[in-house]
Amino acid sequence: MNKKLLVISRHAPYGSSLPREALDVALAAAVYDQEIGILFMGDGVFQLLKTQNPSDILQKNLASTLSALSLYGVDNIYVHKESLAERNITINELILSDVAILTSEDVEKLLDQQDHLLSF
């Protein structure tokens, strides 16, 4: 029986290795046919911006990894609505179009439905 795993990514894309590690864990778990979801909240929503250009800081853009999520079967991609609003980010600015926008109440329900939570 597959377990439900939710990866929670809360950090801005290039300040640490945590955002890349969160994506790597989600992709690796998907290989093992687990029911994977990933939730972007807090500063983690900055990872989803279309206008990322980390070449000035000699970093690889996370956009290619984000686009691989669906290829690996990670179709449950969630974004915290209040985190977007607090950072003045609109849905049109997100690099991924097929995401579920969740309120804080929705996030609470989502967390209750998981077997495992991994927070980065």
Short mmCIF file of N, CA and C in Angstrom, two decimals:
data_model
loop_
_atom_site.label_atom_id
_atom_site.label_comp_id
_atom_site.label_asym_id
_atom_site.label_seq_id
_atom_site.Cartn_x
_atom_site.Cartn_y
_atom_site.Cartn_z
N MET A 1 0.84 -1.18 0.00
CA MET A 1 0.00 0.00 0.00
C MET A 1 0.88 1.24 0.00
N ASN A 2 0.57 2.15 -0.89
CA ASN A 2 1.34 3.38 -0.96
C ASN A 2 1.00 4.31 0.20
N LYS A 3 2.02 4.92 0.69
CA LYS A 3 1.86 5.92 1.75
C LYS A 3 1.80 7.28 1.13
N LYS A 4 1.10 8.18 1.79
CA LYS A 4 1.04 9.57 1.33
C LYS A 4 2.19 10.34 1.97
N LEU A 5 2.97 10.99 1.11
CA LEU A 5 4.11 11.78 1.57
C LEU A 5 3.94 13.20 1.05
N LEU A 6 4.06 14.15 1.94
CA LEU A 6 4.01 15.55 1.53
C LEU A 6 5.34 16.21 1.87
N VAL A 7 5.96 16.79 0.87
CA VAL A 7 7.19 17.56 1.04
C VAL A 7 6.78 19.02 1.14
N ILE A 8 7.22 19.67 2.19
CA ILE A 8 6.89 21.09 2.40
C ILE A 8 8.15 21.91 2.19
N SER A 9 8.09 22.83 1.25
CA SER A 9 9.25 23.66 0.93
C SER A 9 8.95 25.09 1.34
N ARG A 10 9.74 25.60 2.30
CA ARG A 10 9.46 26.90 2.92
C ARG A 10 10.55 27.94 2.70
N HIS A 11 11.56 27.62 1.94
CA HIS A 11 12.70 28.54 1.83
C HIS A 11 12.83 29.13 0.43
N ALA A 12 13.35 30.33 0.38
CA ALA A 12 13.61 31.01 -0.90
C ALA A 12 14.56 30.16 -1.73
N PRO A 13 14.52 30.29 -3.04
CA PRO A 13 15.20 29.33 -3.92
C PRO A 13 16.73 29.26 -3.84
N TYR A 14 17.40 30.32 -3.48
CA TYR A 14 18.85 30.29 -3.63
C TYR A 14 19.64 30.67 -2.39
N GLY A 15 18.99 30.77 -1.23
CA GLY A 15 19.71 31.14 -0.02
C GLY A 15 20.36 29.95 0.67
N SER A 16 19.91 28.75 0.32
CA SER A 16 20.47 27.54 0.93
C SER A 16 20.21 26.37 -0.02
N SER A 17 20.66 25.20 0.38
CA SER A 17 20.42 24.02 -0.45
C SER A 17 19.06 23.39 -0.18
N LEU A 18 18.34 23.87 0.81
CA LEU A 18 17.07 23.24 1.21
C LEU A 18 16.03 23.17 0.08
N PRO A 19 15.84 24.21 -0.71
CA PRO A 19 14.84 24.10 -1.79
C PRO A 19 15.18 23.00 -2.79
N ARG A 20 16.44 22.91 -3.18
CA ARG A 20 16.85 21.87 -4.13
C ARG A 20 16.70 20.49 -3.49
N GLU A 21 17.04 20.38 -2.21
CA GLU A 21 16.91 19.10 -1.51
C GLU A 21 15.44 18.68 -1.43
N ALA A 22 14.54 19.62 -1.20
CA ALA A 22 13.11 19.30 -1.16
C ALA A 22 12.65 18.74 -2.50
N LEU A 23 13.07 19.38 -3.58
CA LEU A 23 12.69 18.89 -4.92
C LEU A 23 13.31 17.52 -5.18
N ASP A 24 14.56 17.34 -4.80
CA ASP A 24 15.23 16.05 -5.00
C ASP A 24 14.52 14.93 -4.25
N VAL A 25 14.10 15.20 -3.02
CA VAL A 25 13.39 14.19 -2.23
C VAL A 25 12.06 13.83 -2.89
N ALA A 26 11.34 14.85 -3.36
CA ALA A 26 10.06 14.60 -4.02
C ALA A 26 10.26 13.74 -5.28
N LEU A 27 11.27 14.06 -6.06
CA LEU A 27 11.52 13.30 -7.29
C LEU A 27 11.98 11.88 -6.97
N ALA A 28 12.83 11.73 -5.98
CA ALA A 28 13.32 10.40 -5.61
C ALA A 28 12.18 9.53 -5.07
N ALA A 29 11.33 10.09 -4.25
CA ALA A 29 10.22 9.32 -3.69
C ALA A 29 9.23 8.92 -4.79
N ALA A 30 9.08 9.76 -5.78
CA ALA A 30 8.16 9.46 -6.88
C ALA A 30 8.63 8.24 -7.67
N VAL A 31 9.92 8.03 -7.74
CA VAL A 31 10.47 6.87 -8.45
C VAL A 31 9.97 5.58 -7.81
N TYR A 32 9.71 5.62 -6.50
CA TYR A 32 9.26 4.43 -5.78
C TYR A 32 7.74 4.33 -5.71
N ASP A 33 7.07 5.01 -6.63
CA ASP A 33 5.61 4.93 -6.75
C ASP A 33 4.87 5.30 -5.47
N GLN A 34 5.42 6.21 -4.73
CA GLN A 34 4.71 6.71 -3.55
C GLN A 34 3.76 7.82 -3.98
N GLU A 35 2.75 8.05 -3.20
CA GLU A 35 1.83 9.15 -3.48
C GLU A 35 2.45 10.42 -2.90
N ILE A 36 3.02 11.21 -3.79
CA ILE A 36 3.82 12.36 -3.39
C ILE A 36 3.08 13.66 -3.67
N GLY A 37 3.20 14.57 -2.75
CA GLY A 37 2.74 15.93 -2.97
C GLY A 37 3.83 16.87 -2.51
N ILE A 38 3.81 18.08 -3.04
CA ILE A 38 4.76 19.08 -2.59
C ILE A 38 4.00 20.38 -2.36
N LEU A 39 4.27 20.99 -1.24
CA LEU A 39 3.59 22.22 -0.83
C LEU A 39 4.63 23.33 -0.72
N PHE A 40 4.37 24.40 -1.44
CA PHE A 40 5.23 25.58 -1.35
C PHE A 40 4.53 26.60 -0.47
N MET A 41 5.22 27.01 0.58
CA MET A 41 4.64 28.02 1.46
C MET A 41 5.75 28.88 2.05
N GLY A 42 5.35 29.97 2.69
CA GLY A 42 6.36 30.90 3.21
C GLY A 42 7.20 31.42 2.05
N ASP A 43 8.48 31.61 2.30
CA ASP A 43 9.38 32.07 1.23
C ASP A 43 9.56 31.03 0.13
N GLY A 44 9.10 29.81 0.35
CA GLY A 44 9.17 28.77 -0.67
C GLY A 44 8.41 29.12 -1.94
N VAL A 45 7.43 30.00 -1.84
CA VAL A 45 6.67 30.38 -3.04
C VAL A 45 7.55 31.15 -4.04
N PHE A 46 8.65 31.75 -3.55
CA PHE A 46 9.56 32.43 -4.47
C PHE A 46 10.20 31.46 -5.47
N GLN A 47 10.26 30.17 -5.12
CA GLN A 47 10.82 29.17 -6.04
C GLN A 47 10.01 29.05 -7.32
N LEU A 48 8.76 29.44 -7.26
CA LEU A 48 7.84 29.25 -8.38
C LEU A 48 7.79 30.43 -9.34
N LEU A 49 8.54 31.48 -9.05
CA LEU A 49 8.49 32.66 -9.92
C LEU A 49 9.11 32.37 -11.28
N LYS A 50 8.42 32.85 -12.34
CA LYS A 50 8.93 32.70 -13.71
C LYS A 50 10.20 33.49 -13.92
N THR A 51 10.35 34.57 -13.23
CA THR A 51 11.42 35.53 -13.51
C THR A 51 12.71 35.25 -12.75
N GLN A 52 12.98 34.01 -12.43
CA GLN A 52 14.22 33.70 -11.72
C GLN A 52 15.40 33.78 -12.68
N ASN A 53 16.49 34.39 -12.23
CA ASN A 53 17.71 34.44 -13.02
C ASN A 53 18.91 34.34 -12.08
N PRO A 54 19.22 33.13 -11.63
CA PRO A 54 20.29 32.97 -10.64
C PRO A 54 21.69 32.92 -11.22
N SER A 55 21.83 33.17 -12.51
CA SER A 55 23.16 33.07 -13.12
C SER A 55 24.13 34.08 -12.51
N ASP A 56 23.64 35.21 -12.03
CA ASP A 56 24.52 36.21 -11.42
C ASP A 56 25.17 35.69 -10.14
N ILE A 57 24.51 34.75 -9.48
CA ILE A 57 25.08 34.19 -8.25
C ILE A 57 25.61 32.77 -8.50
N LEU A 58 25.78 32.45 -9.78
CA LEU A 58 26.37 31.17 -10.20
C LEU A 58 25.58 29.96 -9.69
N GLN A 59 24.27 30.06 -9.74
CA GLN A 59 23.40 28.96 -9.34
C GLN A 59 22.62 28.49 -10.55
N LYS A 60 22.20 27.22 -10.52
CA LYS A 60 21.33 26.69 -11.56
C LYS A 60 19.89 27.07 -11.25
N ASN A 61 19.16 27.39 -12.28
CA ASN A 61 17.76 27.76 -12.12
C ASN A 61 16.95 26.53 -11.71
N LEU A 62 16.10 26.70 -10.72
CA LEU A 62 15.26 25.60 -10.25
C LEU A 62 14.13 25.26 -11.22
N ALA A 63 13.90 26.12 -12.19
CA ALA A 63 12.76 25.94 -13.10
C ALA A 63 12.78 24.59 -13.81
N SER A 64 13.95 24.14 -14.23
CA SER A 64 14.01 22.86 -14.94
C SER A 64 13.63 21.71 -14.02
N THR A 65 14.03 21.80 -12.77
CA THR A 65 13.67 20.75 -11.81
C THR A 65 12.18 20.80 -11.51
N LEU A 66 11.64 21.99 -11.40
CA LEU A 66 10.20 22.13 -11.15
C LEU A 66 9.39 21.52 -12.29
N SER A 67 9.84 21.74 -13.50
CA SER A 67 9.10 21.19 -14.64
C SER A 67 9.20 19.67 -14.70
N ALA A 68 10.20 19.09 -14.05
CA ALA A 68 10.35 17.63 -14.03
C ALA A 68 9.37 16.96 -13.06
N LEU A 69 8.79 17.72 -12.17
CA LEU A 69 7.88 17.12 -11.18
C LEU A 69 6.78 16.32 -11.86
N SER A 70 6.14 16.90 -12.85
CA SER A 70 5.04 16.19 -13.52
C SER A 70 5.56 14.98 -14.30
N LEU A 71 6.77 15.07 -14.84
CA LEU A 71 7.35 13.93 -15.56
C LEU A 71 7.56 12.73 -14.64
N TYR A 72 7.82 13.01 -13.37
CA TYR A 72 8.04 11.96 -12.39
C TYR A 72 6.74 11.53 -11.70
N GLY A 73 5.64 12.12 -12.11
CA GLY A 73 4.36 11.75 -11.53
C GLY A 73 4.00 12.50 -10.27
N VAL A 74 4.73 13.57 -10.00
CA VAL A 74 4.37 14.41 -8.85
C VAL A 74 3.35 15.43 -9.35
N ASP A 75 2.11 15.02 -9.28
CA ASP A 75 1.04 15.87 -9.82
C ASP A 75 0.34 16.69 -8.74
N ASN A 76 0.59 16.34 -7.50
CA ASN A 76 -0.05 17.07 -6.40
C ASN A 76 0.88 18.19 -5.94
N ILE A 77 0.74 19.32 -6.59
CA ILE A 77 1.58 20.48 -6.28
C ILE A 77 0.67 21.55 -5.70
N TYR A 78 1.00 21.95 -4.49
CA TYR A 78 0.15 22.90 -3.75
C TYR A 78 0.94 24.18 -3.45
N VAL A 79 0.20 25.29 -3.45
CA VAL A 79 0.80 26.58 -3.12
C VAL A 79 -0.10 27.26 -2.09
N HIS A 80 0.52 27.76 -1.05
CA HIS A 80 -0.20 28.42 0.03
C HIS A 80 -0.62 29.82 -0.40
N LYS A 81 -1.91 30.03 -0.43
CA LYS A 81 -2.49 31.28 -0.93
C LYS A 81 -2.02 32.50 -0.13
N GLU A 82 -2.03 32.40 1.18
CA GLU A 82 -1.65 33.54 2.01
C GLU A 82 -0.16 33.89 1.83
N SER A 83 0.67 32.87 1.60
CA SER A 83 2.10 33.14 1.36
C SER A 83 2.28 33.94 0.08
N LEU A 84 1.50 33.61 -0.95
CA LEU A 84 1.55 34.38 -2.19
C LEU A 84 1.13 35.83 -1.93
N ALA A 85 0.02 36.00 -1.23
CA ALA A 85 -0.51 37.34 -0.98
C ALA A 85 0.45 38.18 -0.16
N GLU A 86 1.06 37.58 0.86
CA GLU A 86 2.00 38.31 1.72
C GLU A 86 3.23 38.79 0.95
N ARG A 87 3.54 38.13 -0.15
CA ARG A 87 4.73 38.47 -0.95
C ARG A 87 4.35 39.16 -2.27
N ASN A 88 3.08 39.52 -2.37
CA ASN A 88 2.56 40.21 -3.57
C ASN A 88 2.86 39.45 -4.86
N ILE A 89 2.70 38.15 -4.81
CA ILE A 89 2.90 37.29 -5.98
C ILE A 89 1.53 36.85 -6.48
N THR A 90 1.30 37.01 -7.77
CA THR A 90 0.04 36.55 -8.35
C THR A 90 0.22 35.17 -8.98
N ILE A 91 -0.87 34.50 -9.22
CA ILE A 91 -0.84 33.18 -9.84
C ILE A 91 -0.22 33.25 -11.23
N ASN A 92 -0.44 34.34 -11.93
CA ASN A 92 0.12 34.51 -13.28
C ASN A 92 1.64 34.59 -13.30
N GLU A 93 2.25 34.85 -12.17
CA GLU A 93 3.71 34.95 -12.09
C GLU A 93 4.38 33.60 -11.81
N LEU A 94 3.57 32.56 -11.63
CA LEU A 94 4.13 31.25 -11.27
C LEU A 94 4.56 30.49 -12.51
N ILE A 95 5.65 29.78 -12.41
CA ILE A 95 6.18 29.01 -13.53
C ILE A 95 5.35 27.76 -13.80
N LEU A 96 4.71 27.23 -12.78
CA LEU A 96 3.85 26.06 -12.94
C LEU A 96 2.40 26.52 -12.98
N SER A 97 1.67 26.04 -13.97
CA SER A 97 0.28 26.47 -14.10
C SER A 97 -0.70 25.50 -13.45
N ASP A 98 -0.30 24.25 -13.33
CA ASP A 98 -1.20 23.23 -12.81
C ASP A 98 -0.93 23.00 -11.32
N VAL A 99 -1.25 23.99 -10.51
CA VAL A 99 -1.04 23.89 -9.07
C VAL A 99 -2.37 24.14 -8.38
N ALA A 100 -2.48 23.61 -7.18
CA ALA A 100 -3.67 23.88 -6.36
C ALA A 100 -3.31 24.97 -5.36
N ILE A 101 -4.10 26.01 -5.36
CA ILE A 101 -3.89 27.11 -4.42
C ILE A 101 -4.72 26.81 -3.17
N LEU A 102 -4.05 26.74 -2.02
CA LEU A 102 -4.72 26.34 -0.79
C LEU A 102 -4.69 27.45 0.25
N THR A 103 -5.80 27.61 0.93
CA THR A 103 -5.85 28.53 2.07
C THR A 103 -5.17 27.85 3.27
N SER A 104 -4.98 28.59 4.32
CA SER A 104 -4.39 28.00 5.53
C SER A 104 -5.25 26.86 6.06
N GLU A 105 -6.55 27.03 5.97
CA GLU A 105 -7.47 25.97 6.42
C GLU A 105 -7.31 24.72 5.54
N ASP A 106 -7.17 24.92 4.23
CA ASP A 106 -6.96 23.79 3.31
C ASP A 106 -5.63 23.08 3.61
N VAL A 107 -4.61 23.87 3.93
CA VAL A 107 -3.30 23.28 4.24
C VAL A 107 -3.41 22.41 5.48
N GLU A 108 -4.13 22.89 6.48
CA GLU A 108 -4.30 22.12 7.71
C GLU A 108 -4.96 20.77 7.41
N LYS A 109 -5.99 20.79 6.57
CA LYS A 109 -6.67 19.54 6.18
C LYS A 109 -5.72 18.63 5.40
N LEU A 110 -4.94 19.22 4.50
CA LEU A 110 -3.99 18.44 3.70
C LEU A 110 -2.96 17.75 4.60
N LEU A 111 -2.46 18.47 5.58
CA LEU A 111 -1.47 17.90 6.50
C LEU A 111 -2.06 16.72 7.26
N ASP A 112 -3.32 16.83 7.64
CA ASP A 112 -3.97 15.75 8.39
C ASP A 112 -4.15 14.49 7.56
N GLN A 113 -4.16 14.62 6.23
CA GLN A 113 -4.39 13.47 5.34
C GLN A 113 -3.11 12.70 5.01
N GLN A 114 -1.96 13.21 5.44
CA GLN A 114 -0.68 12.60 5.03
C GLN A 114 -0.22 11.54 6.02
N ASP A 115 0.52 10.55 5.50
CA ASP A 115 1.17 9.58 6.36
C ASP A 115 2.52 10.09 6.84
N HIS A 116 3.19 10.85 5.97
CA HIS A 116 4.51 11.38 6.32
C HIS A 116 4.64 12.82 5.82
N LEU A 117 5.29 13.64 6.63
CA LEU A 117 5.57 15.03 6.26
C LEU A 117 7.07 15.25 6.31
N LEU A 118 7.60 15.87 5.29
CA LEU A 118 9.02 16.25 5.29
C LEU A 118 9.08 17.75 5.04
N SER A 119 9.61 18.48 6.00
CA SER A 119 9.65 19.94 5.89
C SER A 119 11.07 20.40 5.63
N PHE A 120 11.20 21.20 4.61
CA PHE A 120 12.51 21.76 4.24
C PHE A 120 12.46 23.27 4.31
#
